[in-house]
Short mmCIF file of N, CA and C in Angstrom, two decimals:
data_model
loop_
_atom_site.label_atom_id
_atom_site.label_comp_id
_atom_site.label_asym_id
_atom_site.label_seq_id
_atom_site.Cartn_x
_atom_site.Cartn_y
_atom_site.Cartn_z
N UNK A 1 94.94 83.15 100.11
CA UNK A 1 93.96 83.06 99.05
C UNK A 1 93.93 84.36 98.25
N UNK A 2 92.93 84.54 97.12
CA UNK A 2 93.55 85.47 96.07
C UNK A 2 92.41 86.61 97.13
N UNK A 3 91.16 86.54 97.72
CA UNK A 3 91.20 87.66 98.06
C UNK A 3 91.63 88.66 99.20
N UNK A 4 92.46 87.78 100.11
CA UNK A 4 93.21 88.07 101.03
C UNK A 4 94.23 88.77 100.50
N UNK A 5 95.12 88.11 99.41
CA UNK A 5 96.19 89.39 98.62
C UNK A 5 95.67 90.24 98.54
N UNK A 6 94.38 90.26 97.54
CA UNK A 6 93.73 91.43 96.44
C UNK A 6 93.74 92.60 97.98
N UNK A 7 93.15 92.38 99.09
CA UNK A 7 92.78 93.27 99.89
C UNK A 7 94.33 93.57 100.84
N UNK A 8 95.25 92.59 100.80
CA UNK A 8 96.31 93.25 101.17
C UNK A 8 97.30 94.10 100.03
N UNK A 9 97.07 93.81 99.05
CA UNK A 9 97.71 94.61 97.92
C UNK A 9 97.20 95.85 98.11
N UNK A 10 95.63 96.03 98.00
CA UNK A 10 95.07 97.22 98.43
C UNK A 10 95.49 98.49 99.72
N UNK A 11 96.00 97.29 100.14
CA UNK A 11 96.19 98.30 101.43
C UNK A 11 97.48 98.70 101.80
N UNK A 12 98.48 98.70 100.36
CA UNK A 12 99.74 98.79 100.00
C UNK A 12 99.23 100.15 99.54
N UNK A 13 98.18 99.84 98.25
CA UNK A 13 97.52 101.28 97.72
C UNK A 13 96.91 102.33 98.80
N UNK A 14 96.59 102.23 99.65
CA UNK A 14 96.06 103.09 100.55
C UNK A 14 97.56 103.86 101.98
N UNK A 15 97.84 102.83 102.41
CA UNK A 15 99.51 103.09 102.91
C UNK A 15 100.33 104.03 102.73
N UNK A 16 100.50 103.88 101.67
CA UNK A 16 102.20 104.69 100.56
C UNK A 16 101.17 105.96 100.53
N UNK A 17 100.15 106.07 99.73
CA UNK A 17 99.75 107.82 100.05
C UNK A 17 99.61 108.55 100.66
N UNK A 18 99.13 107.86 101.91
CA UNK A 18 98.75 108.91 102.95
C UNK A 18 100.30 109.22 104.08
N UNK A 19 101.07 107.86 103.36
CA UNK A 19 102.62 108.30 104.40
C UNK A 19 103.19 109.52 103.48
N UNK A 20 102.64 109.50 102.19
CA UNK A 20 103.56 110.34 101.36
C UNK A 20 102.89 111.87 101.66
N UNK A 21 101.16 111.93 101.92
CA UNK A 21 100.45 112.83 102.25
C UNK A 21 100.65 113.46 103.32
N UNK A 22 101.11 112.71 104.06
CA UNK A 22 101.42 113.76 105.32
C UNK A 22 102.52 114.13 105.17
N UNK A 23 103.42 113.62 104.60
CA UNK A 23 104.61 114.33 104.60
C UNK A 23 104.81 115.32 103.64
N UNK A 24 103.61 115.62 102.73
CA UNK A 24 103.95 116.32 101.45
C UNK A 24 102.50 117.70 101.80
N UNK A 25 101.82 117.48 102.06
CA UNK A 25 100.56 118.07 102.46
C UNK A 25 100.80 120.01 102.82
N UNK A 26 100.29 120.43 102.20
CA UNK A 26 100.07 122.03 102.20
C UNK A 26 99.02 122.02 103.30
N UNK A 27 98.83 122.99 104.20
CA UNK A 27 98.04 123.71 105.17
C UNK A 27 96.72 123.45 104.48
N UNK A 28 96.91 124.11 103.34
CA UNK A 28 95.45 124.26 102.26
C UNK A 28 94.77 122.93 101.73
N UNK A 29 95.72 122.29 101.71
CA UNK A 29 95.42 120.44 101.26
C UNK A 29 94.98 119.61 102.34
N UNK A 30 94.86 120.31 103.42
CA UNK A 30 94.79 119.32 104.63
C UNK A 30 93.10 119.87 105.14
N UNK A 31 93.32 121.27 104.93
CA UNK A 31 92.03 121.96 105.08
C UNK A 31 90.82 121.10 103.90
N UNK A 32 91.30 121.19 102.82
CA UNK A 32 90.47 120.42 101.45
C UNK A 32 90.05 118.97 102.51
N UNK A 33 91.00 118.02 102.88
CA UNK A 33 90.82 116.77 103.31
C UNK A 33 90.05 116.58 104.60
N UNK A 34 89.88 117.93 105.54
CA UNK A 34 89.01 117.76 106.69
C UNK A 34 87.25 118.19 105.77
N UNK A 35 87.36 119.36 104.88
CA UNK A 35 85.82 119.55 104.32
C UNK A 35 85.29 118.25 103.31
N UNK A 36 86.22 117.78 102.92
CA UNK A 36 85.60 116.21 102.28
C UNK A 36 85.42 115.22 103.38
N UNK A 37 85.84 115.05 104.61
CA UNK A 37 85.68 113.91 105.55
C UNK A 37 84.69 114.19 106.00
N UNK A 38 83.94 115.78 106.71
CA UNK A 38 83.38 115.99 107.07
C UNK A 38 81.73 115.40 106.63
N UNK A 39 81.67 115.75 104.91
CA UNK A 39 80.44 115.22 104.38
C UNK A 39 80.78 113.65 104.61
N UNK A 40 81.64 112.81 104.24
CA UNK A 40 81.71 111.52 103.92
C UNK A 40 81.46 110.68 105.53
N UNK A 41 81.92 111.63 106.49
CA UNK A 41 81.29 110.70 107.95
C UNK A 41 80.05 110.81 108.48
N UNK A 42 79.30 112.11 107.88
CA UNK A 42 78.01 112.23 107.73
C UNK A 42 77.26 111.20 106.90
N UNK A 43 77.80 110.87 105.47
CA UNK A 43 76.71 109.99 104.81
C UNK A 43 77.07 108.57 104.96
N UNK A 44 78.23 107.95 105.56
CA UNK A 44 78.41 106.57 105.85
C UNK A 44 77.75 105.85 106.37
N UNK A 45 77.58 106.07 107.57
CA UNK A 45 76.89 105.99 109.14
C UNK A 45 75.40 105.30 108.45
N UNK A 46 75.11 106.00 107.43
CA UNK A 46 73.52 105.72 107.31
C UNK A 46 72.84 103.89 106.32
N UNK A 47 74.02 103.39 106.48
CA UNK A 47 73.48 102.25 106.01
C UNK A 47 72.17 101.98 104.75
N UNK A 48 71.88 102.77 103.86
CA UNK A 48 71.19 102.87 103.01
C UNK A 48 71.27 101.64 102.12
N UNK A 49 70.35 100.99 101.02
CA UNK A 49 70.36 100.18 100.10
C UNK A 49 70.19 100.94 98.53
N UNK A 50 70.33 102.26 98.76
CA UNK A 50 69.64 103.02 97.66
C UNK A 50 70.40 104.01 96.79
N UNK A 51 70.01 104.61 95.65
CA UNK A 51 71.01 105.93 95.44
C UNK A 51 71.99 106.45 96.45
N UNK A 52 71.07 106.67 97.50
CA UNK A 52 72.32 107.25 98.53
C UNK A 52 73.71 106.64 98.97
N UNK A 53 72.86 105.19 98.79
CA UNK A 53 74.31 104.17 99.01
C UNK A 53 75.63 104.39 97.81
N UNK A 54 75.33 103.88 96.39
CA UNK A 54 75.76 104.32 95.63
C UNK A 54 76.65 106.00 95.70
N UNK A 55 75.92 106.88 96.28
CA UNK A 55 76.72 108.40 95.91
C UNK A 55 77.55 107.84 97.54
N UNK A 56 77.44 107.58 98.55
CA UNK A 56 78.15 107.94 99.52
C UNK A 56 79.35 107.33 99.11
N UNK A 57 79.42 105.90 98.49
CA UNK A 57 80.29 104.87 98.03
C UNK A 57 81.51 105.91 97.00
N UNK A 58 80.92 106.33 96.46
CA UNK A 58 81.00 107.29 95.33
C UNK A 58 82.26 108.46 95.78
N UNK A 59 81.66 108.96 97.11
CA UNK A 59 82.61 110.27 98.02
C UNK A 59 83.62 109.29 98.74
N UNK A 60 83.03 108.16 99.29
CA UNK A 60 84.14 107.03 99.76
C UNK A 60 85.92 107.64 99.08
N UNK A 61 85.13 106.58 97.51
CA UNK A 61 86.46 106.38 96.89
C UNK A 61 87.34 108.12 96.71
N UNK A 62 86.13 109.14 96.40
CA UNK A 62 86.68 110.47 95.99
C UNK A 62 88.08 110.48 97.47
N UNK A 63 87.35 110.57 98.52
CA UNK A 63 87.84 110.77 99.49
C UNK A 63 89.49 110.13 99.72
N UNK A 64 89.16 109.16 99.22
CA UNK A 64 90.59 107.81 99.50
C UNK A 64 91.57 108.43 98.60
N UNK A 65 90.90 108.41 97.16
CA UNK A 65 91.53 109.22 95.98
C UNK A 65 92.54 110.39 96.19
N UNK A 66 91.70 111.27 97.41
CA UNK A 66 91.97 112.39 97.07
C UNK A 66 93.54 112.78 97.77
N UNK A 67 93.51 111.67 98.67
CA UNK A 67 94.77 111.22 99.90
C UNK A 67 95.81 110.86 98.73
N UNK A 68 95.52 110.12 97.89
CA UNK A 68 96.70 110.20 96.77
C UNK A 68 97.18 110.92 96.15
N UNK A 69 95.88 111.72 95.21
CA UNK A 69 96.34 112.62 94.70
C UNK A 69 97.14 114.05 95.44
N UNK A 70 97.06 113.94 96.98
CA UNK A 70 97.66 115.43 97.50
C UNK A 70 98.78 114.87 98.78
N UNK A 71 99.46 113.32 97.79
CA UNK A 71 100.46 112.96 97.51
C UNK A 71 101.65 113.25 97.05
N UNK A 72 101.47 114.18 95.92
CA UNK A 72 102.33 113.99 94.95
C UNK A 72 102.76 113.42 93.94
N UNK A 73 102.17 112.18 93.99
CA UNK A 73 102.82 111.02 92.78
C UNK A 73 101.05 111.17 92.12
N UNK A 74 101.18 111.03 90.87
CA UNK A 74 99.98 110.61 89.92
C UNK A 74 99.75 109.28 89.80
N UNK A 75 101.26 108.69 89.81
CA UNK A 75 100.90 107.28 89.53
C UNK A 75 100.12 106.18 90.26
N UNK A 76 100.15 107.17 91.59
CA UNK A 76 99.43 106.38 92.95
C UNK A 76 97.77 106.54 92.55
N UNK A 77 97.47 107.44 92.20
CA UNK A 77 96.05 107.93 91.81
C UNK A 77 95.74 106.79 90.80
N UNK A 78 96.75 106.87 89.66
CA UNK A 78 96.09 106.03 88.50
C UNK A 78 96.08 104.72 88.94
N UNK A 79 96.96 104.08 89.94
CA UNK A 79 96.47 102.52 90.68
C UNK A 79 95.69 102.38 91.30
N UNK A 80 95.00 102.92 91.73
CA UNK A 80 93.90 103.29 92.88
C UNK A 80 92.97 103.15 91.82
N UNK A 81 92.71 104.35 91.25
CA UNK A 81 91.49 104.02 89.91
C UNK A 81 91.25 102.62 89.56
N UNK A 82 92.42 102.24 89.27
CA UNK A 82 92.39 100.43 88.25
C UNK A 82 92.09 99.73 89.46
N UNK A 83 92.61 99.76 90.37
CA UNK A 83 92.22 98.70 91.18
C UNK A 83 91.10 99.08 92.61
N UNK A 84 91.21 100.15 93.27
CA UNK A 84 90.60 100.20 94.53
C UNK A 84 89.42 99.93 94.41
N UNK A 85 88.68 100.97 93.43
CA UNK A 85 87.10 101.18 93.22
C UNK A 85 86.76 99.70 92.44
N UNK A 86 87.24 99.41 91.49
CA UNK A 86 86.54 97.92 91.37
C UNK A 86 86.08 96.85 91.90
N UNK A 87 87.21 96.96 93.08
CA UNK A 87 87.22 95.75 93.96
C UNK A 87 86.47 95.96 95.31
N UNK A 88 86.27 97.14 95.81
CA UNK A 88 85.99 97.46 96.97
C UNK A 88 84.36 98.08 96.70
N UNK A 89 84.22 98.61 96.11
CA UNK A 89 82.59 99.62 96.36
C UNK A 89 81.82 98.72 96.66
N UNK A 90 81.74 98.14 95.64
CA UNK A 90 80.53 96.60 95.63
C UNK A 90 80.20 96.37 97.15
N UNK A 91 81.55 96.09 97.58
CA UNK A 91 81.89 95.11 98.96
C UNK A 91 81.34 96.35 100.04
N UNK A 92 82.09 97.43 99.81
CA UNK A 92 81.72 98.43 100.91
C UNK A 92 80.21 98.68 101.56
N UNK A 93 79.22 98.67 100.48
CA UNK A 93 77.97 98.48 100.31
C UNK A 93 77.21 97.58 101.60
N UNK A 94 77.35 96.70 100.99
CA UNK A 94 77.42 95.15 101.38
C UNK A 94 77.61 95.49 102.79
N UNK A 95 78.96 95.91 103.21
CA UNK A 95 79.55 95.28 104.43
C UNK A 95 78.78 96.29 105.32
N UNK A 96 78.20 97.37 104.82
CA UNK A 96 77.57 98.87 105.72
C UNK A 96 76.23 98.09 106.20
N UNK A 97 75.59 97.39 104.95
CA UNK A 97 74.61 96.90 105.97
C UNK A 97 74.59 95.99 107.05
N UNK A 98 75.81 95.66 107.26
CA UNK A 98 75.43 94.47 108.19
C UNK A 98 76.63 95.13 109.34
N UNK A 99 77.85 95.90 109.22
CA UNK A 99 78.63 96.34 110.14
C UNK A 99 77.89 97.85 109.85
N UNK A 100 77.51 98.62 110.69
CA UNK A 100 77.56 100.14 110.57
C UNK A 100 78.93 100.74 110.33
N UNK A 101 79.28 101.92 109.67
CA UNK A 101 80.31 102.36 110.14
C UNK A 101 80.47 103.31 111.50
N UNK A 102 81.61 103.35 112.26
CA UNK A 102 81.61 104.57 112.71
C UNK A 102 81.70 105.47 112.77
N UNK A 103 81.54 106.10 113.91
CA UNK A 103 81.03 107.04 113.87
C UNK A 103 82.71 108.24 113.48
N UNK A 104 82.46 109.12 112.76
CA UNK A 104 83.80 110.32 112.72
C UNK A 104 84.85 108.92 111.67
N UNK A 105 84.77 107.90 111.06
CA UNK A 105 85.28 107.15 110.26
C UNK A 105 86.59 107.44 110.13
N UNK A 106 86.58 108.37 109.21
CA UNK A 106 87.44 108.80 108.41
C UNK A 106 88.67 110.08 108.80
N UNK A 107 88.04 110.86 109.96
CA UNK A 107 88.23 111.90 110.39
C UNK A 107 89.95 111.62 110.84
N UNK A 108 90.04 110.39 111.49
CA UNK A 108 91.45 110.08 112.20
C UNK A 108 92.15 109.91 110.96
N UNK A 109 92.05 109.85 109.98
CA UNK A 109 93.08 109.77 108.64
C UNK A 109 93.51 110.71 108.60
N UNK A 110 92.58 112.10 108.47
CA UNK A 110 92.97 113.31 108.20
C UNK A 110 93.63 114.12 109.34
N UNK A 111 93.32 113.21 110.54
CA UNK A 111 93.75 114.20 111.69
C UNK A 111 95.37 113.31 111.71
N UNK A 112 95.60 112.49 111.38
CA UNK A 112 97.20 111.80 111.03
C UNK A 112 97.55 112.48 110.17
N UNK A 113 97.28 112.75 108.71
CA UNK A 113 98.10 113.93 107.92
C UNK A 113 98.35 115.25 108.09
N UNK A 114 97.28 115.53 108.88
CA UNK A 114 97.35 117.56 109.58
C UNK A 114 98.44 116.99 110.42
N UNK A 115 98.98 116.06 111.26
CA UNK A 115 100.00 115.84 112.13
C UNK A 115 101.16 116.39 111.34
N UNK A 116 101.11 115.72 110.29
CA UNK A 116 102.56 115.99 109.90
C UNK A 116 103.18 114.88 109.76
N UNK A 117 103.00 113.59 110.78
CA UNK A 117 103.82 112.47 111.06
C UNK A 117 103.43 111.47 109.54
N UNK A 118 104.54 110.78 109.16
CA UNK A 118 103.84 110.49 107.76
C UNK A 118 103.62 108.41 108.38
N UNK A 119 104.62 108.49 109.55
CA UNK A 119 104.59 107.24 110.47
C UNK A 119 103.24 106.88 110.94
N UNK A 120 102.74 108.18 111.51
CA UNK A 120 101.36 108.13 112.21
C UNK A 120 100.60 108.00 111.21
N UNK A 121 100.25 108.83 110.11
CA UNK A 121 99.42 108.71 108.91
C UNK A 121 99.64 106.97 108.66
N UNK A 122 100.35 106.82 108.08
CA UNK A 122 100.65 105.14 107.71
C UNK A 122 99.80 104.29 108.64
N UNK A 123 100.14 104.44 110.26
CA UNK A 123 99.53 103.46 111.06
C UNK A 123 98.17 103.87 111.31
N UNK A 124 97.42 104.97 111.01
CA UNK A 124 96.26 104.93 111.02
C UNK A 124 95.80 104.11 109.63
N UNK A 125 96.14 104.58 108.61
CA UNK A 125 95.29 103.92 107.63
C UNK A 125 95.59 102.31 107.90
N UNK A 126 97.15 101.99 107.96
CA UNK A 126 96.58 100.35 108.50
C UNK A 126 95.66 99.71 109.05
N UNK A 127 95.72 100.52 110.30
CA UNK A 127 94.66 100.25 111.19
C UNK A 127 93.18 100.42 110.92
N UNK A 128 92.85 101.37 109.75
CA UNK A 128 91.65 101.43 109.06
C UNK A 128 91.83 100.11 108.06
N UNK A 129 92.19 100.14 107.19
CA UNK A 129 92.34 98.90 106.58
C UNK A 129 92.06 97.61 107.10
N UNK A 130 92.58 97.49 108.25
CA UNK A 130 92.37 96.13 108.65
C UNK A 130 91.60 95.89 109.34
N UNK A 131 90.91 96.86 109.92
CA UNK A 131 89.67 96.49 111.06
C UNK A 131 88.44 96.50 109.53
N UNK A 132 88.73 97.22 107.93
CA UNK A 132 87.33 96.75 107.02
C UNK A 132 88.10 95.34 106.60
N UNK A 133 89.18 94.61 106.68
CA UNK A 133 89.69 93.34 105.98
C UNK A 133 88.84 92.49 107.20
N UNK A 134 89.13 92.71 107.90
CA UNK A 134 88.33 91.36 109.25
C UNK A 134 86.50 92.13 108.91
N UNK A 135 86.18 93.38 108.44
CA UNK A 135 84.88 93.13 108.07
C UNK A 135 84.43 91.92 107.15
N UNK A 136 85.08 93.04 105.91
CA UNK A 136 84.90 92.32 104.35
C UNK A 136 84.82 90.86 104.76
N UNK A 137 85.90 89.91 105.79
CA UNK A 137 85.25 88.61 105.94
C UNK A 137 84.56 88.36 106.39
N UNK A 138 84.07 88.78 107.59
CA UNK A 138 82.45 88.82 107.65
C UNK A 138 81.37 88.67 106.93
N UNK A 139 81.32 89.82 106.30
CA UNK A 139 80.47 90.03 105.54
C UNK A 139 80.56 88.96 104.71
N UNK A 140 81.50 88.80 103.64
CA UNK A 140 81.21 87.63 102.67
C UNK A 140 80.72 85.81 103.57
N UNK A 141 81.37 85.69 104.95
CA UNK A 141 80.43 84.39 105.26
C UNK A 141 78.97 85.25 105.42
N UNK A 142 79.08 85.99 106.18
CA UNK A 142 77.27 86.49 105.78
C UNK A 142 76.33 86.26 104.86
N UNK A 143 76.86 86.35 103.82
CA UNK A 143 76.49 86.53 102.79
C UNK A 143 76.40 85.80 102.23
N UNK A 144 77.41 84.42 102.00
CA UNK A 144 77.24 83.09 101.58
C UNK A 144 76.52 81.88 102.64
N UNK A 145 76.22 82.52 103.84
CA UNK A 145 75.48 81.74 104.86
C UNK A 145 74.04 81.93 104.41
N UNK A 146 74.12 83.17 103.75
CA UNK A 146 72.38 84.12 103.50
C UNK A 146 71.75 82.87 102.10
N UNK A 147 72.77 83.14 100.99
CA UNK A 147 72.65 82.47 99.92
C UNK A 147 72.37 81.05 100.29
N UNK A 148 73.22 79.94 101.23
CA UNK A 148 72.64 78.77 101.63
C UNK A 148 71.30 78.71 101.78
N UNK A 149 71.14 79.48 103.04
CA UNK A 149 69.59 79.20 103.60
C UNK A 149 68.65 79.71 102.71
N UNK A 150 68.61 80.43 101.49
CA UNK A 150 67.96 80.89 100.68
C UNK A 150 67.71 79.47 99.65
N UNK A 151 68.63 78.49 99.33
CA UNK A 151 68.76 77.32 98.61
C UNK A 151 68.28 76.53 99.09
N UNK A 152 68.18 76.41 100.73
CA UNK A 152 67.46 75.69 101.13
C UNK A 152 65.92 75.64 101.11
N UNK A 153 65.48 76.74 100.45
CA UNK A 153 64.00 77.46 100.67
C UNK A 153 63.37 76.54 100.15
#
């Protein structure tokens, strides 16, 4: 179905950077990517409906972004722009209230690119990817189960 692509296409976009990131990654770029994870596994966790939700969503994408951009390629950045954040924030939102995230999230991304291994980088973000793709479906029957019983009112 189209959003099963849309979210595996995505995770083509998320893949290719961080294999290219670890393999391309300065000492100093990796340091940058642990002080941005650090705030972003702090404000996830908190399941908010509010501004806060919005800005954490916000460091989300910076964060994902930033794995591209210290890539190397630009062009990976500018697909990410067009497509990641459109399709995903909304959803990310959404899916925090009803799955928490965990805890240190993000942290194993960055601790795969300080590796060095651009193999290991790759199979972590898969593995991030796909444990939010079996969310995201969740969440949306959630959510269209919510909307029923609301019709039924």
């Amino acid at each position: 179905d189209t959003a099963t692509t849309e979210i595996y296409t995505l995770s083509l976009h998320d893949a290719l950077p961080i294999w290219l990131c670890a393999e391309n990654a300065s000492r100093e770029q990796v340091e940058l990517l642990f002080a941005k994870v650090e705030i972003l596994d702090e404000l996830l966790p908190k399941n908010e409906t509010n501004e806060n939700a919005i800005f954490a969503e916000r460091k989300h994408f910076e964060f994902h972004l930033s794995i591209a951009q210290t890539s190397g390629y630009p062009v990976l950045c500018e697909e990410m722009q067009r497509v990641w954040y459109r399709h995903l924030m909304l959803m990310n939102m959404n899916k925090r209230l009803i799955f928490p995230v965990p805890a240190n999230w993000h942290t194993h991304l960055v601790q795969a690119i300080a590796s060095g291994d651009p193999d290991r980088a790759e199979r972590e973000m898969r593995s991030h990817v796909h444990y939010n793709t079996n969310k995201y479906r969740e969440t949306l029957k959630e959510i269209l189960k919510n909307q029923s019983e609301d019709a039924n009112l």
